[in-house]
Short mmCIF file of N, CA and C in Angstrom, two decimals:
data_model
loop_
_atom_site.label_atom_id
_atom_site.label_comp_id
_atom_site.label_asym_id
_atom_site.label_seq_id
_atom_site.Cartn_x
_atom_site.Cartn_y
_atom_site.Cartn_z
N GLY A 1 0.80 -1.18 0.00
CA GLY A 1 0.00 0.00 0.00
C GLY A 1 0.85 1.25 0.00
N GLY A 2 0.74 2.05 -1.03
CA GLY A 2 1.36 3.36 -1.03
C GLY A 2 2.80 3.40 -1.48
N LEU A 3 3.40 2.25 -1.77
CA LEU A 3 4.81 2.22 -2.15
C LEU A 3 5.01 1.14 -3.19
N VAL A 4 5.66 1.51 -4.30
CA VAL A 4 5.93 0.54 -5.35
C VAL A 4 7.33 0.78 -5.90
N GLU A 5 8.03 -0.29 -6.16
CA GLU A 5 9.38 -0.21 -6.70
C GLU A 5 9.29 0.29 -8.14
N LEU A 6 10.23 1.15 -8.53
CA LEU A 6 10.19 1.81 -9.83
C LEU A 6 10.13 0.82 -10.99
N GLY A 7 10.94 -0.22 -10.97
CA GLY A 7 10.93 -1.21 -12.04
C GLY A 7 9.61 -1.95 -12.13
N GLN A 8 9.02 -2.22 -10.98
CA GLN A 8 7.72 -2.90 -10.95
C GLN A 8 6.64 -1.99 -11.54
N LEU A 9 6.70 -0.70 -11.23
CA LEU A 9 5.74 0.25 -11.79
C LEU A 9 5.90 0.35 -13.31
N ARG A 10 7.14 0.41 -13.79
CA ARG A 10 7.38 0.47 -15.23
C ARG A 10 6.79 -0.75 -15.92
N ALA A 11 7.01 -1.93 -15.36
CA ALA A 11 6.48 -3.16 -15.95
C ALA A 11 4.95 -3.15 -15.98
N ALA A 12 4.34 -2.66 -14.90
CA ALA A 12 2.88 -2.60 -14.84
C ALA A 12 2.33 -1.61 -15.87
N VAL A 13 2.98 -0.48 -16.03
CA VAL A 13 2.54 0.51 -17.02
C VAL A 13 2.67 -0.08 -18.42
N GLU A 14 3.76 -0.77 -18.70
CA GLU A 14 3.92 -1.37 -20.03
C GLU A 14 2.87 -2.44 -20.30
N ARG A 15 2.55 -3.26 -19.28
CA ARG A 15 1.48 -4.27 -19.44
C ARG A 15 0.15 -3.58 -19.75
N ARG A 16 -0.12 -2.50 -19.04
CA ARG A 16 -1.38 -1.78 -19.20
C ARG A 16 -1.48 -1.15 -20.60
N ARG A 17 -0.37 -0.64 -21.09
CA ARG A 17 -0.35 0.02 -22.40
C ARG A 17 -0.43 -0.96 -23.55
N GLY A 18 -0.01 -2.19 -23.34
CA GLY A 18 -0.07 -3.18 -24.40
C GLY A 18 1.20 -3.25 -25.22
N SER A 19 1.33 -4.32 -25.99
CA SER A 19 2.56 -4.58 -26.73
C SER A 19 2.73 -3.69 -27.96
N ARG A 20 1.68 -3.05 -28.40
CA ARG A 20 1.79 -2.21 -29.60
C ARG A 20 2.28 -0.80 -29.29
N SER A 21 2.35 -0.44 -28.03
CA SER A 21 2.82 0.89 -27.64
C SER A 21 4.34 0.93 -27.60
N ASP A 22 4.88 2.13 -27.74
CA ASP A 22 6.32 2.29 -27.60
C ASP A 22 6.73 1.95 -26.17
N PRO A 23 7.89 1.34 -26.00
CA PRO A 23 8.35 1.03 -24.64
C PRO A 23 8.64 2.31 -23.86
N ILE A 24 8.53 2.22 -22.55
CA ILE A 24 8.86 3.36 -21.70
C ILE A 24 10.02 2.97 -20.79
N SER A 25 10.76 3.96 -20.37
CA SER A 25 11.90 3.70 -19.50
C SER A 25 11.58 4.15 -18.07
N GLU A 26 12.44 3.75 -17.15
CA GLU A 26 12.28 4.22 -15.78
C GLU A 26 12.47 5.72 -15.72
N ASP A 27 13.32 6.26 -16.58
CA ASP A 27 13.51 7.71 -16.63
C ASP A 27 12.22 8.42 -17.06
N ASP A 28 11.47 7.83 -17.98
CA ASP A 28 10.18 8.40 -18.39
C ASP A 28 9.25 8.51 -17.18
N ILE A 29 9.24 7.47 -16.36
CA ILE A 29 8.37 7.47 -15.18
C ILE A 29 8.85 8.51 -14.17
N VAL A 30 10.14 8.58 -13.94
CA VAL A 30 10.69 9.56 -13.00
C VAL A 30 10.31 10.98 -13.44
N ARG A 31 10.45 11.28 -14.71
CA ARG A 31 10.10 12.61 -15.20
C ARG A 31 8.61 12.89 -15.02
N ALA A 32 7.77 11.89 -15.28
CA ALA A 32 6.32 12.07 -15.11
C ALA A 32 5.96 12.30 -13.63
N ILE A 33 6.59 11.54 -12.74
CA ILE A 33 6.33 11.69 -11.31
C ILE A 33 6.75 13.08 -10.85
N ARG A 34 7.88 13.56 -11.30
CA ARG A 34 8.34 14.91 -10.91
C ARG A 34 7.35 15.98 -11.37
N LYS A 35 6.76 15.78 -12.55
CA LYS A 35 5.75 16.74 -13.02
C LYS A 35 4.48 16.66 -12.19
N LEU A 36 4.08 15.46 -11.80
CA LEU A 36 2.89 15.29 -10.97
C LEU A 36 3.10 15.82 -9.55
N LYS A 37 4.32 15.76 -9.09
CA LYS A 37 4.64 16.17 -7.71
C LYS A 37 4.26 17.62 -7.45
N VAL A 38 4.39 18.48 -8.46
CA VAL A 38 4.07 19.89 -8.27
C VAL A 38 2.58 20.11 -7.98
N LEU A 39 1.75 19.14 -8.33
CA LEU A 39 0.32 19.25 -8.08
C LEU A 39 -0.04 18.93 -6.63
N GLY A 40 0.91 18.39 -5.87
CA GLY A 40 0.65 18.02 -4.49
C GLY A 40 0.04 16.63 -4.42
N GLY A 41 -0.45 16.27 -3.26
CA GLY A 41 -1.10 14.98 -3.10
C GLY A 41 -0.21 13.88 -2.57
N GLY A 42 1.04 14.16 -2.33
CA GLY A 42 1.89 13.20 -1.65
C GLY A 42 2.71 12.27 -2.52
N ILE A 43 2.61 12.36 -3.83
CA ILE A 43 3.40 11.46 -4.67
C ILE A 43 4.86 11.93 -4.66
N ASP A 44 5.78 10.98 -4.56
CA ASP A 44 7.18 11.33 -4.45
C ASP A 44 8.04 10.15 -4.86
N ILE A 45 9.30 10.43 -5.14
CA ILE A 45 10.29 9.39 -5.46
C ILE A 45 11.24 9.32 -4.27
N ILE A 46 11.42 8.11 -3.74
CA ILE A 46 12.30 7.95 -2.60
C ILE A 46 13.28 6.82 -2.86
N THR A 47 14.41 6.86 -2.19
CA THR A 47 15.41 5.81 -2.29
C THR A 47 15.47 5.10 -0.96
N ILE A 48 15.38 3.79 -1.01
CA ILE A 48 15.52 2.96 0.18
C ILE A 48 16.61 1.96 -0.13
N GLY A 49 17.72 2.07 0.59
CA GLY A 49 18.86 1.23 0.27
C GLY A 49 19.31 1.54 -1.14
N ARG A 50 19.36 0.50 -1.98
CA ARG A 50 19.75 0.69 -3.38
C ARG A 50 18.56 0.79 -4.31
N GLY A 51 17.35 0.72 -3.76
CA GLY A 51 16.16 0.72 -4.59
C GLY A 51 15.49 2.07 -4.70
N THR A 52 14.83 2.30 -5.81
CA THR A 52 14.05 3.52 -6.04
C THR A 52 12.58 3.15 -6.02
N TYR A 53 11.81 3.91 -5.24
CA TYR A 53 10.40 3.62 -5.04
C TYR A 53 9.56 4.86 -5.28
N ILE A 54 8.31 4.64 -5.66
CA ILE A 54 7.34 5.71 -5.79
C ILE A 54 6.42 5.61 -4.58
N ARG A 55 6.34 6.71 -3.82
CA ARG A 55 5.47 6.77 -2.64
C ARG A 55 4.24 7.55 -3.05
N SER A 56 3.08 6.97 -2.81
CA SER A 56 1.84 7.63 -3.24
C SER A 56 0.89 7.89 -2.08
N VAL A 57 1.41 7.90 -0.87
CA VAL A 57 0.58 8.25 0.27
C VAL A 57 1.06 9.57 0.83
N PRO A 58 0.12 10.45 1.20
CA PRO A 58 0.56 11.71 1.77
C PRO A 58 1.22 11.47 3.12
N GLY A 59 2.15 12.31 3.44
CA GLY A 59 2.84 12.20 4.72
C GLY A 59 4.33 12.34 4.52
N GLU A 60 4.98 12.60 5.60
CA GLU A 60 6.42 12.81 5.56
C GLU A 60 7.14 11.47 5.56
N PHE A 61 8.10 11.31 4.69
CA PHE A 61 8.94 10.12 4.70
C PHE A 61 10.29 10.55 5.23
N ASN A 62 10.44 10.44 6.56
CA ASN A 62 11.64 10.95 7.21
C ASN A 62 12.74 9.90 7.25
N THR A 63 13.88 10.29 7.82
CA THR A 63 15.02 9.38 7.85
C THR A 63 14.77 8.15 8.71
N ASP A 64 13.96 8.28 9.77
CA ASP A 64 13.65 7.12 10.59
C ASP A 64 12.88 6.08 9.78
N LYS A 65 11.87 6.51 9.05
CA LYS A 65 11.08 5.58 8.24
C LYS A 65 11.96 4.95 7.16
N ASN A 66 12.80 5.75 6.55
CA ASN A 66 13.68 5.24 5.52
C ASN A 66 14.61 4.18 6.10
N LYS A 67 15.14 4.41 7.29
CA LYS A 67 16.06 3.46 7.92
C LYS A 67 15.35 2.14 8.21
N VAL A 68 14.13 2.21 8.73
CA VAL A 68 13.35 1.00 9.00
C VAL A 68 13.17 0.19 7.73
N MET A 69 12.77 0.84 6.66
CA MET A 69 12.51 0.13 5.42
C MET A 69 13.80 -0.39 4.79
N GLU A 70 14.87 0.34 4.95
CA GLU A 70 16.16 -0.12 4.45
C GLU A 70 16.57 -1.41 5.16
N LEU A 71 16.40 -1.46 6.48
CA LEU A 71 16.75 -2.66 7.23
C LEU A 71 15.80 -3.83 6.93
N ALA A 72 14.55 -3.51 6.62
CA ALA A 72 13.56 -4.56 6.33
C ALA A 72 13.70 -5.11 4.91
N GLN A 73 14.49 -4.46 4.07
CA GLN A 73 14.59 -4.87 2.67
C GLN A 73 15.03 -6.32 2.49
N ALA A 74 15.97 -6.78 3.26
CA ALA A 74 16.55 -8.11 3.03
C ALA A 74 15.50 -9.21 3.14
N ALA A 75 14.65 -9.15 4.16
CA ALA A 75 13.68 -10.21 4.38
C ALA A 75 12.25 -9.80 4.04
N GLY A 76 12.02 -8.50 3.93
CA GLY A 76 10.66 -8.01 3.70
C GLY A 76 9.94 -7.68 4.99
N TYR A 77 10.58 -7.92 6.13
CA TYR A 77 9.96 -7.65 7.43
C TYR A 77 11.05 -7.34 8.45
N ILE A 78 10.59 -6.85 9.61
CA ILE A 78 11.48 -6.59 10.74
C ILE A 78 10.64 -6.57 12.02
N SER A 79 11.25 -6.89 13.13
CA SER A 79 10.58 -6.78 14.43
C SER A 79 11.07 -5.51 15.12
N ALA A 80 10.31 -5.04 16.09
CA ALA A 80 10.72 -3.85 16.84
C ALA A 80 12.02 -4.13 17.59
N ALA A 81 12.16 -5.33 18.14
CA ALA A 81 13.37 -5.67 18.88
C ALA A 81 14.60 -5.70 17.97
N GLU A 82 14.45 -6.28 16.78
CA GLU A 82 15.57 -6.31 15.84
C GLU A 82 15.94 -4.89 15.41
N LEU A 83 14.93 -4.07 15.17
CA LEU A 83 15.18 -2.68 14.79
C LEU A 83 15.96 -1.96 15.89
N ALA A 84 15.51 -2.10 17.12
CA ALA A 84 16.18 -1.44 18.25
C ALA A 84 17.62 -1.92 18.38
N SER A 85 17.82 -3.20 18.20
CA SER A 85 19.16 -3.77 18.31
C SER A 85 20.09 -3.27 17.22
N ARG A 86 19.59 -3.19 16.01
CA ARG A 86 20.45 -2.84 14.87
C ARG A 86 20.77 -1.36 14.77
N VAL A 87 19.86 -0.49 15.25
CA VAL A 87 20.12 0.94 15.13
C VAL A 87 20.33 1.64 16.46
N GLY A 88 20.09 0.94 17.56
CA GLY A 88 20.33 1.53 18.88
C GLY A 88 19.27 2.51 19.33
N TRP A 89 18.06 2.41 18.77
CA TRP A 89 16.97 3.30 19.18
C TRP A 89 16.28 2.73 20.41
N SER A 90 15.56 3.60 21.13
CA SER A 90 14.75 3.15 22.25
C SER A 90 13.55 2.36 21.71
N ALA A 91 12.97 1.53 22.57
CA ALA A 91 11.78 0.77 22.17
C ALA A 91 10.65 1.71 21.76
N GLN A 92 10.52 2.83 22.46
CA GLN A 92 9.45 3.79 22.15
C GLN A 92 9.64 4.40 20.76
N ARG A 93 10.86 4.73 20.42
CA ARG A 93 11.12 5.30 19.09
C ARG A 93 10.81 4.29 18.00
N CYS A 94 11.22 3.04 18.21
CA CYS A 94 10.93 1.99 17.23
C CYS A 94 9.43 1.81 17.06
N GLU A 95 8.71 1.71 18.17
CA GLU A 95 7.26 1.52 18.11
C GLU A 95 6.57 2.69 17.43
N ARG A 96 7.03 3.93 17.68
CA ARG A 96 6.43 5.11 17.07
C ARG A 96 6.61 5.09 15.56
N VAL A 97 7.82 4.80 15.10
CA VAL A 97 8.08 4.79 13.66
C VAL A 97 7.30 3.66 12.99
N LEU A 98 7.29 2.48 13.59
CA LEU A 98 6.54 1.36 13.02
C LEU A 98 5.05 1.65 12.99
N ALA A 99 4.53 2.31 14.03
CA ALA A 99 3.11 2.68 14.06
C ALA A 99 2.78 3.66 12.94
N GLU A 100 3.68 4.61 12.67
CA GLU A 100 3.46 5.56 11.58
C GLU A 100 3.42 4.83 10.24
N LEU A 101 4.32 3.88 10.04
CA LEU A 101 4.35 3.12 8.79
C LEU A 101 3.09 2.27 8.64
N LEU A 102 2.60 1.73 9.74
CA LEU A 102 1.33 0.99 9.71
C LEU A 102 0.18 1.91 9.32
N LYS A 103 0.11 3.06 9.96
CA LYS A 103 -0.97 4.02 9.71
C LYS A 103 -0.99 4.47 8.26
N GLU A 104 0.19 4.61 7.65
CA GLU A 104 0.28 5.06 6.27
C GLU A 104 0.06 3.92 5.26
N GLY A 105 -0.13 2.71 5.76
CA GLY A 105 -0.39 1.58 4.88
C GLY A 105 0.85 0.99 4.24
N MET A 106 2.01 1.32 4.76
CA MET A 106 3.25 0.79 4.18
C MET A 106 3.69 -0.50 4.84
N ALA A 107 3.14 -0.80 6.01
CA ALA A 107 3.51 -2.00 6.75
C ALA A 107 2.26 -2.76 7.17
N MET A 108 2.43 -4.05 7.42
CA MET A 108 1.36 -4.91 7.93
C MET A 108 1.91 -5.67 9.13
N ILE A 109 1.04 -5.95 10.09
CA ILE A 109 1.45 -6.69 11.28
C ILE A 109 1.24 -8.18 11.07
N ASP A 110 2.20 -8.97 11.55
CA ASP A 110 2.09 -10.43 11.56
C ASP A 110 2.35 -10.89 12.99
N ASP A 111 1.31 -11.35 13.65
CA ASP A 111 1.44 -11.86 15.02
C ASP A 111 1.48 -13.38 15.04
N GLY A 112 1.66 -14.02 13.90
CA GLY A 112 1.62 -15.47 13.81
C GLY A 112 2.96 -16.17 13.81
N ALA A 113 4.03 -15.45 14.14
CA ALA A 113 5.36 -16.09 14.15
C ALA A 113 5.43 -17.13 15.26
N PRO A 114 6.14 -18.26 15.03
CA PRO A 114 6.21 -19.32 16.03
C PRO A 114 6.76 -18.85 17.38
N ASP A 115 7.66 -17.88 17.37
CA ASP A 115 8.23 -17.39 18.63
C ASP A 115 7.41 -16.27 19.25
N LYS A 116 6.25 -15.97 18.67
CA LYS A 116 5.30 -14.96 19.17
C LYS A 116 5.82 -13.53 19.06
N VAL A 117 6.90 -13.31 18.32
CA VAL A 117 7.41 -11.96 18.11
C VAL A 117 6.60 -11.29 17.01
N ARG A 118 6.12 -10.09 17.26
CA ARG A 118 5.36 -9.35 16.26
C ARG A 118 6.31 -8.90 15.15
N LEU A 119 5.95 -9.24 13.92
CA LEU A 119 6.73 -8.84 12.76
C LEU A 119 5.98 -7.78 11.98
N TYR A 120 6.72 -6.86 11.41
CA TYR A 120 6.17 -5.81 10.57
C TYR A 120 6.63 -6.09 9.14
N TRP A 121 5.66 -6.46 8.31
CA TRP A 121 5.94 -6.81 6.91
C TRP A 121 5.74 -5.57 6.03
N PHE A 122 6.56 -5.45 5.01
CA PHE A 122 6.49 -4.35 4.06
C PHE A 122 6.25 -4.95 2.68
N PRO A 123 4.99 -4.98 2.23
CA PRO A 123 4.66 -5.64 0.96
C PRO A 123 5.46 -5.16 -0.23
N ALA A 124 5.86 -3.91 -0.25
CA ALA A 124 6.63 -3.40 -1.38
C ALA A 124 8.08 -3.86 -1.33
N LEU A 125 8.50 -4.45 -0.22
CA LEU A 125 9.90 -4.85 -0.05
C LEU A 125 10.04 -6.36 0.09
N THR A 126 9.48 -7.11 -0.81
CA THR A 126 9.59 -8.55 -0.71
C THR A 126 10.98 -9.00 -1.16
N PRO A 127 11.47 -10.12 -0.62
CA PRO A 127 12.77 -10.63 -1.09
C PRO A 127 12.81 -10.83 -2.60
N GLN A 128 11.69 -11.21 -3.19
CA GLN A 128 11.63 -11.38 -4.64
C GLN A 128 11.94 -10.06 -5.34
N GLN A 129 11.42 -8.94 -4.81
CA GLN A 129 11.72 -7.63 -5.37
C GLN A 129 13.22 -7.37 -5.33
N GLN A 130 13.85 -7.75 -4.23
CA GLN A 130 15.28 -7.57 -4.08
C GLN A 130 16.03 -8.32 -5.18
N GLN A 131 15.65 -9.57 -5.43
CA GLN A 131 16.33 -10.36 -6.45
C GLN A 131 16.15 -9.72 -7.82
N GLN A 132 14.97 -9.20 -8.11
CA GLN A 132 14.73 -8.55 -9.39
C GLN A 132 15.58 -7.29 -9.53
N GLN A 133 15.72 -6.53 -8.45
CA GLN A 133 16.53 -5.31 -8.49
C GLN A 133 17.98 -5.65 -8.78
N GLN A 134 18.48 -6.72 -8.20
CA GLN A 134 19.87 -7.09 -8.37
C GLN A 134 20.15 -7.57 -9.79
N GLN A 135 19.13 -8.11 -10.47
CA GLN A 135 19.30 -8.59 -11.84
C GLN A 135 19.34 -7.44 -12.84
N HIS A 136 18.76 -6.27 -12.48
CA HIS A 136 18.68 -5.15 -13.43
C HIS A 136 19.80 -4.21 -13.27
#
């Protein structure tokens, strides 16, 4: 929700346009997003780790949120405890940032882990997406 990897968006646009249309590049999409950005509404281009994403939810994407998503990229999820351990933040700071990402629709909660640790999944950051990014 609200976040899509640039290459995935390009592929979806090309599928929608059909095979008879001229191909589009990621640069075409970046230029279009920059033009739309001036209209407001929260659309933006952000970098998380080595990936480029289009954010389409209004709200601030600050360095804390970016750090959480960067750390979650490898597996597609992270726990509050792992986040606190890896970046040295307080439990309250971790919970606040994760709650903001949940509220914005960028994360989903998974309480079904065998060890009962709450995991925060980021649908736009699946390991499969990572493998596709590395191939391009």
